[in-house]
Short mmCIF file of C-alpha atoms in Angstrom, two decimals:
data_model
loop_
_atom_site.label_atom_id
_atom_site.label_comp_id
_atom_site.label_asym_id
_atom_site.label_seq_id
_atom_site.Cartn_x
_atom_site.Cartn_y
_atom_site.Cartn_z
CA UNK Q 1 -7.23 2.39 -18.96
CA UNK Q 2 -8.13 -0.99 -17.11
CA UNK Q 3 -5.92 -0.41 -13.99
CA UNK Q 4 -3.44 -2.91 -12.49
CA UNK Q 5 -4.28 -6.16 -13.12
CA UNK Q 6 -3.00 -9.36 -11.28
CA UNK Q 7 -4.58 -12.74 -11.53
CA UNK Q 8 -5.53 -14.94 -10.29
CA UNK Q 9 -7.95 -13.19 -7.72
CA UNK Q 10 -8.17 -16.45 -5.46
CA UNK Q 11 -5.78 -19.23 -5.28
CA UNK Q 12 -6.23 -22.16 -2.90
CA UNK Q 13 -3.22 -24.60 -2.56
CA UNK Q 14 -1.63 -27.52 -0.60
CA UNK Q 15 1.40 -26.60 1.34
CA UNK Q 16 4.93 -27.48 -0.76
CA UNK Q 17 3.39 -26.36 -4.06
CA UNK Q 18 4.39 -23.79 -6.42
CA UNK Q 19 2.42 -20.29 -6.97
CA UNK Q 20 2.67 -17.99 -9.23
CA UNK Q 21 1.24 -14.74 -9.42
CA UNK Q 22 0.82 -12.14 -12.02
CA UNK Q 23 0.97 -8.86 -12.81
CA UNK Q 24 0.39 -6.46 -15.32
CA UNK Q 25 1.01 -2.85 -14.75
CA UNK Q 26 -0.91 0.33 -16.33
CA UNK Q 27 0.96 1.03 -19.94
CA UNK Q 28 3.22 3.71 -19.49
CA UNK Q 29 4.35 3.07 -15.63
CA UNK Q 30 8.27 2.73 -15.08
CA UNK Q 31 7.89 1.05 -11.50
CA UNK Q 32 6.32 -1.85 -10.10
CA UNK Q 33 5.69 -2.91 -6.49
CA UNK Q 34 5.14 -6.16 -4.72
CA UNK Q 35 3.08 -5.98 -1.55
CA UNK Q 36 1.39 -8.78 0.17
CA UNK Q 37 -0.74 -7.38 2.92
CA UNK Q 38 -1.67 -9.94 6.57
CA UNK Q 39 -4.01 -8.57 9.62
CA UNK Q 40 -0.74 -9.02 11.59
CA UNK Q 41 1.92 -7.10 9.72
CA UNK Q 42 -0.29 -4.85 7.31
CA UNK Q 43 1.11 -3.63 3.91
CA UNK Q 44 5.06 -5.10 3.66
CA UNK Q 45 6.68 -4.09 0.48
CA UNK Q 46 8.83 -7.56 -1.23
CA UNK Q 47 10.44 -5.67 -4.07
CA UNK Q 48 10.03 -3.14 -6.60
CA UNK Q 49 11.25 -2.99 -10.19
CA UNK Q 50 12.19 0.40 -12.06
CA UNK Q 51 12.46 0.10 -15.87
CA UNK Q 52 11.66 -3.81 -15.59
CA UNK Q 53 15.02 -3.86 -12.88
CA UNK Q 54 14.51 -5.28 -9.73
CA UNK Q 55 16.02 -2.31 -7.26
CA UNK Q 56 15.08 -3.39 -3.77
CA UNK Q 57 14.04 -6.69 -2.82
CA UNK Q 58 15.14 -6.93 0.85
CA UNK Q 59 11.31 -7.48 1.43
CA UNK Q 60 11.41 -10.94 0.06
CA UNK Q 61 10.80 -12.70 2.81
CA UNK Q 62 13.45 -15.74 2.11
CA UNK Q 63 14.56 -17.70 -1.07
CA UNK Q 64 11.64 -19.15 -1.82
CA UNK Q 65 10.17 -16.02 -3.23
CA UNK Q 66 11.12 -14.80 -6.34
CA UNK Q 67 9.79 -12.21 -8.53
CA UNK Q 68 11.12 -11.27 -12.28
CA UNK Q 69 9.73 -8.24 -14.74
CA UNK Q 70 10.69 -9.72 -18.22
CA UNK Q 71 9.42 -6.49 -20.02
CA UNK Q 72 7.34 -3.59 -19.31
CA UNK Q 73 4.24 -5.22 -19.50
CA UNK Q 74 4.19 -8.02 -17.18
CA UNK Q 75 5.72 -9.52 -13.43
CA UNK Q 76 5.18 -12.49 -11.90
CA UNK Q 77 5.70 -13.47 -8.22
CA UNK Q 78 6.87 -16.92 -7.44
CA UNK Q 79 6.59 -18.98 -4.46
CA UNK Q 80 8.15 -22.32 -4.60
CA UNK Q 81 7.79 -24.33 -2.26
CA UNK Q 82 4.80 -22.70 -0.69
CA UNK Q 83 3.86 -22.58 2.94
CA UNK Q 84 0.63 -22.06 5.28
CA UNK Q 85 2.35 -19.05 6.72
CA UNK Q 86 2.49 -17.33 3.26
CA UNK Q 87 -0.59 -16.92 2.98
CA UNK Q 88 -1.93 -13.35 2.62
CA UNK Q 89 -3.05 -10.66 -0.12
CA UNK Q 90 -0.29 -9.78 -2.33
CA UNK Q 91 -0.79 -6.96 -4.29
CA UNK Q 92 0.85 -5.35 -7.11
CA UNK Q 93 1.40 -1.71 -8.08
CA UNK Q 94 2.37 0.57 -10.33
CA UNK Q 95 3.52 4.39 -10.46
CA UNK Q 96 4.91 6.55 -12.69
CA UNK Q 97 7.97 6.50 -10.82
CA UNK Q 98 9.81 9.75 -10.52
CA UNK Q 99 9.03 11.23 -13.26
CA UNK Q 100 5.69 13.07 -12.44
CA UNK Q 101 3.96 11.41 -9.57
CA UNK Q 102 4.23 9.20 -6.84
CA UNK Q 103 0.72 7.75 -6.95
CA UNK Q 104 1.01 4.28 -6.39
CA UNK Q 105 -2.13 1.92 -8.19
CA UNK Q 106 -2.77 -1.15 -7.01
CA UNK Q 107 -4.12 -3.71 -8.66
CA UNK Q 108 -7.11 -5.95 -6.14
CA UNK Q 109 -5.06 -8.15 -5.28
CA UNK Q 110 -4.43 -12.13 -5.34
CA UNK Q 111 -5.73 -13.54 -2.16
CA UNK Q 112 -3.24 -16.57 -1.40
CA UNK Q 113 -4.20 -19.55 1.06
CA UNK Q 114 -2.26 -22.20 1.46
CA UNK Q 115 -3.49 -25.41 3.10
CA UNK T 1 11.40 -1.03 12.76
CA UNK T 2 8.65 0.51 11.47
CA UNK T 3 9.10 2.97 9.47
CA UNK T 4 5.19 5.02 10.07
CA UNK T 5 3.53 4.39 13.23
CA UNK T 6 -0.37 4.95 12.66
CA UNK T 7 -3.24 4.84 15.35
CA UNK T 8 -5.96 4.51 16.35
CA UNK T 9 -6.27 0.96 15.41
CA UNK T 10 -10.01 0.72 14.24
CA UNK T 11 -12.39 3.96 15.01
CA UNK T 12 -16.18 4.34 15.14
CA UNK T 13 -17.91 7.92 14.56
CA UNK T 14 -21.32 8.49 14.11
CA UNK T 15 -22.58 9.85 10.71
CA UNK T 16 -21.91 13.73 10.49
CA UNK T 17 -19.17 13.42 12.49
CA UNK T 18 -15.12 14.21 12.41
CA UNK T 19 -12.78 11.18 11.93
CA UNK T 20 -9.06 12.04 12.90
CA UNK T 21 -6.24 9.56 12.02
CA UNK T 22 -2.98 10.17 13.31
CA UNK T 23 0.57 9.03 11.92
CA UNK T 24 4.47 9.62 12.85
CA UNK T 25 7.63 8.84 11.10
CA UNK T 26 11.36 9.14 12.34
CA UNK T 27 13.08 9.70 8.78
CA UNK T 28 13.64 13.32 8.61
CA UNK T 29 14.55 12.70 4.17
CA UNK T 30 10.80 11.48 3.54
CA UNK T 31 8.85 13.79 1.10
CA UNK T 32 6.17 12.52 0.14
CA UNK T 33 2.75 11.58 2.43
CA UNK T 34 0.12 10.18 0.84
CA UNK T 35 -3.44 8.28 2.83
CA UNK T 36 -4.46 5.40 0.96
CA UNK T 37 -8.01 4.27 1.14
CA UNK T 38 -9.33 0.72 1.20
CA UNK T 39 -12.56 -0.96 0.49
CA UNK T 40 -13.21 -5.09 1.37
CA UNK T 41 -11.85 -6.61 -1.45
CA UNK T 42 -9.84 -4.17 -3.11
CA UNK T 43 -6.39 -2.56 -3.32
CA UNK T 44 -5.46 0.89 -1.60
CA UNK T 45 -6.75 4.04 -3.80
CA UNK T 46 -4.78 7.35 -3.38
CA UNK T 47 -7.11 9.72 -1.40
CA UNK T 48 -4.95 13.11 -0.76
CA UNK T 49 -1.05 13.44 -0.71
CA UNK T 50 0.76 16.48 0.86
CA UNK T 51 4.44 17.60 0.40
CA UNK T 52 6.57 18.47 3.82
CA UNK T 53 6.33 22.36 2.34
CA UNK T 54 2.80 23.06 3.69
CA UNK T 55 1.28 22.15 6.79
CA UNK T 56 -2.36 21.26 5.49
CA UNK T 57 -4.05 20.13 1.86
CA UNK T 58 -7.83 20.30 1.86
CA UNK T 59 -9.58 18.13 -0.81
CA UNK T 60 -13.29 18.54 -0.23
CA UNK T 61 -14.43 16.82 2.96
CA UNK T 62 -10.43 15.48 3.64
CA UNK T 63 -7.93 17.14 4.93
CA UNK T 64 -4.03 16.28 5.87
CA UNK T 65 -2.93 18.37 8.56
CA UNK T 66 1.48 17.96 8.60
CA UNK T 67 3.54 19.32 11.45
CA UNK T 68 7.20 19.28 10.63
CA UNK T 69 9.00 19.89 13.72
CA UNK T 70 6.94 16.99 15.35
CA UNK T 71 7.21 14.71 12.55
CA UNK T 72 3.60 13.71 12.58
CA UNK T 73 0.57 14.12 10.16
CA UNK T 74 -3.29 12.84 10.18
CA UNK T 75 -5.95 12.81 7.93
CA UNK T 76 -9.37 14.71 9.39
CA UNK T 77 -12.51 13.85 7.47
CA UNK T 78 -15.45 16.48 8.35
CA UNK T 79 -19.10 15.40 8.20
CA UNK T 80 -17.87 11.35 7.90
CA UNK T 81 -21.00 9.35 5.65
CA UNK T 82 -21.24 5.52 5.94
CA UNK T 83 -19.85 5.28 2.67
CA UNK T 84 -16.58 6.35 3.98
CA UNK T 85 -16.43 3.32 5.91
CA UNK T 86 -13.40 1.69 4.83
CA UNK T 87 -9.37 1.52 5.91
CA UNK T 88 -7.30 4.37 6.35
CA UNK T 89 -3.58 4.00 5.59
CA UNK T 90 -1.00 6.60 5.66
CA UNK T 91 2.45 6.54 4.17
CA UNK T 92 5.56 7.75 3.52
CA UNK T 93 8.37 8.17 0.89
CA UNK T 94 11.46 9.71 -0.30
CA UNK T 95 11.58 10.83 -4.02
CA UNK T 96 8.47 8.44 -4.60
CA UNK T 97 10.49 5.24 -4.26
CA UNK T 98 9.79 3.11 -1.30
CA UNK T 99 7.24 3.75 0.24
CA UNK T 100 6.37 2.53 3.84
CA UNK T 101 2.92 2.77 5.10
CA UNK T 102 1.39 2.45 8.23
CA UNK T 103 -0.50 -0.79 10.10
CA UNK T 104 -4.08 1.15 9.07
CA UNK T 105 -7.07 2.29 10.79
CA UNK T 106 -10.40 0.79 10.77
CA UNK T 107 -12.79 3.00 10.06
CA UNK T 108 -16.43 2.71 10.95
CA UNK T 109 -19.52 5.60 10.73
CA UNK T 110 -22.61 4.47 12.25
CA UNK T 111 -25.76 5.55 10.33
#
């Protein structure tokens, strides 16, 4: 299995623009995690899906971040408009869920800067 | 509030060495603690993961050492190799669904 995978890996942008990040889980995986991950607050949890529906977002940090799971497959992460204070490491995950386990995977991350 | 509160901040030990990382939690309904490894430039890989029904889980050289009635647990690596160089964060769950983990622990073994 190739893992979690997000791209992009590096995204460099002016402040006011709009990011997007992607995700796509491991095939099988009912949940989904969005962390973004900062020296000064560590690993923060934005929102997790369960069967492609969002559960808990009260991580998302204010309105302009938004995240959607169209099907079990893919997620994106939006930022719009962006600011230098978002930037970070946000990383998505996946996990069984439930089910079995509670491993989370993580994918390596899209390191955000935003000028 | 945070949820897992995990020190030492960073920690050096010399090769051969024990590294002990310590963590707490308030929420009596958690049931799940994993430790999540990290290398520079990559996401968090599962390392060991203990249920609140034992009080230790040996994998190899690791080894999560839980104490109920205190609410705390800590990972102990014996004989610590350069290669385990990385950071340490622990974490916590109920039922596997959110999980909160800890600020994470620097870890550094000298040669």
């Amino acid at each position: 299995d190739a893992g979690v995978i997000q791209s992009p890996r590096h995204e460099v942008t002016e402040m006011g623009q709009e990011v997007t990040l992607r995700c796509k889980p491991i095939s099988g995986h009912n949940s989904l995690f969005w962390y973004r991950q900062t020296m000064m607050r560590g690993l923060e949890l934005l929102i997790y899906f369960n069967n492609n529906v969002p559960i808990d977002d009260s991580g998302m940090p204010e309105d302009r971040f938004s995240a959607k799971m169209p099907n079990a497959s893919f997620s994106t992460l939006k930022i719009q408009p962006s600011e230098p204070r978002d930037s970070a490491v946000y990383f998505c995950a996946s996990s069984w869920g439930t089910s079995v386990t509670g491993e989370l995977f993580f994918g390596e991350g899209s390191r955000l800067t935003v000028l | 509030q945070q949820q897992v509160k995990q020190s030492p901040q960073s920690l050096i030990v010399q090769k051969g060495g024990i590294s002990i990382i310590n963590c707490a939690y308030e929420n009596t309904a958690f049931d799940y603690f994993p430790w999540y490894q990290q290398f520079p430039g990559k996401g968090p890989a599962l390392l060991i993961a203990i249920r609140p029904d034992v009080s230790e889980k040996k994998e190899g050289r690791f080894t999560i050492s839980f104490n109920k009635s205190a609410k705390q647990f800590s990972l102990h690596i014996m004989d610590s190799q350069p290669g385990d160089s990385a950071t340490y964060f622990c974490a916590a769950s109920n039922n596997f669904n959110k999980f909160y983990f800890g600020s994470g622990t620097k870890l550094n073994v000298k040669p």
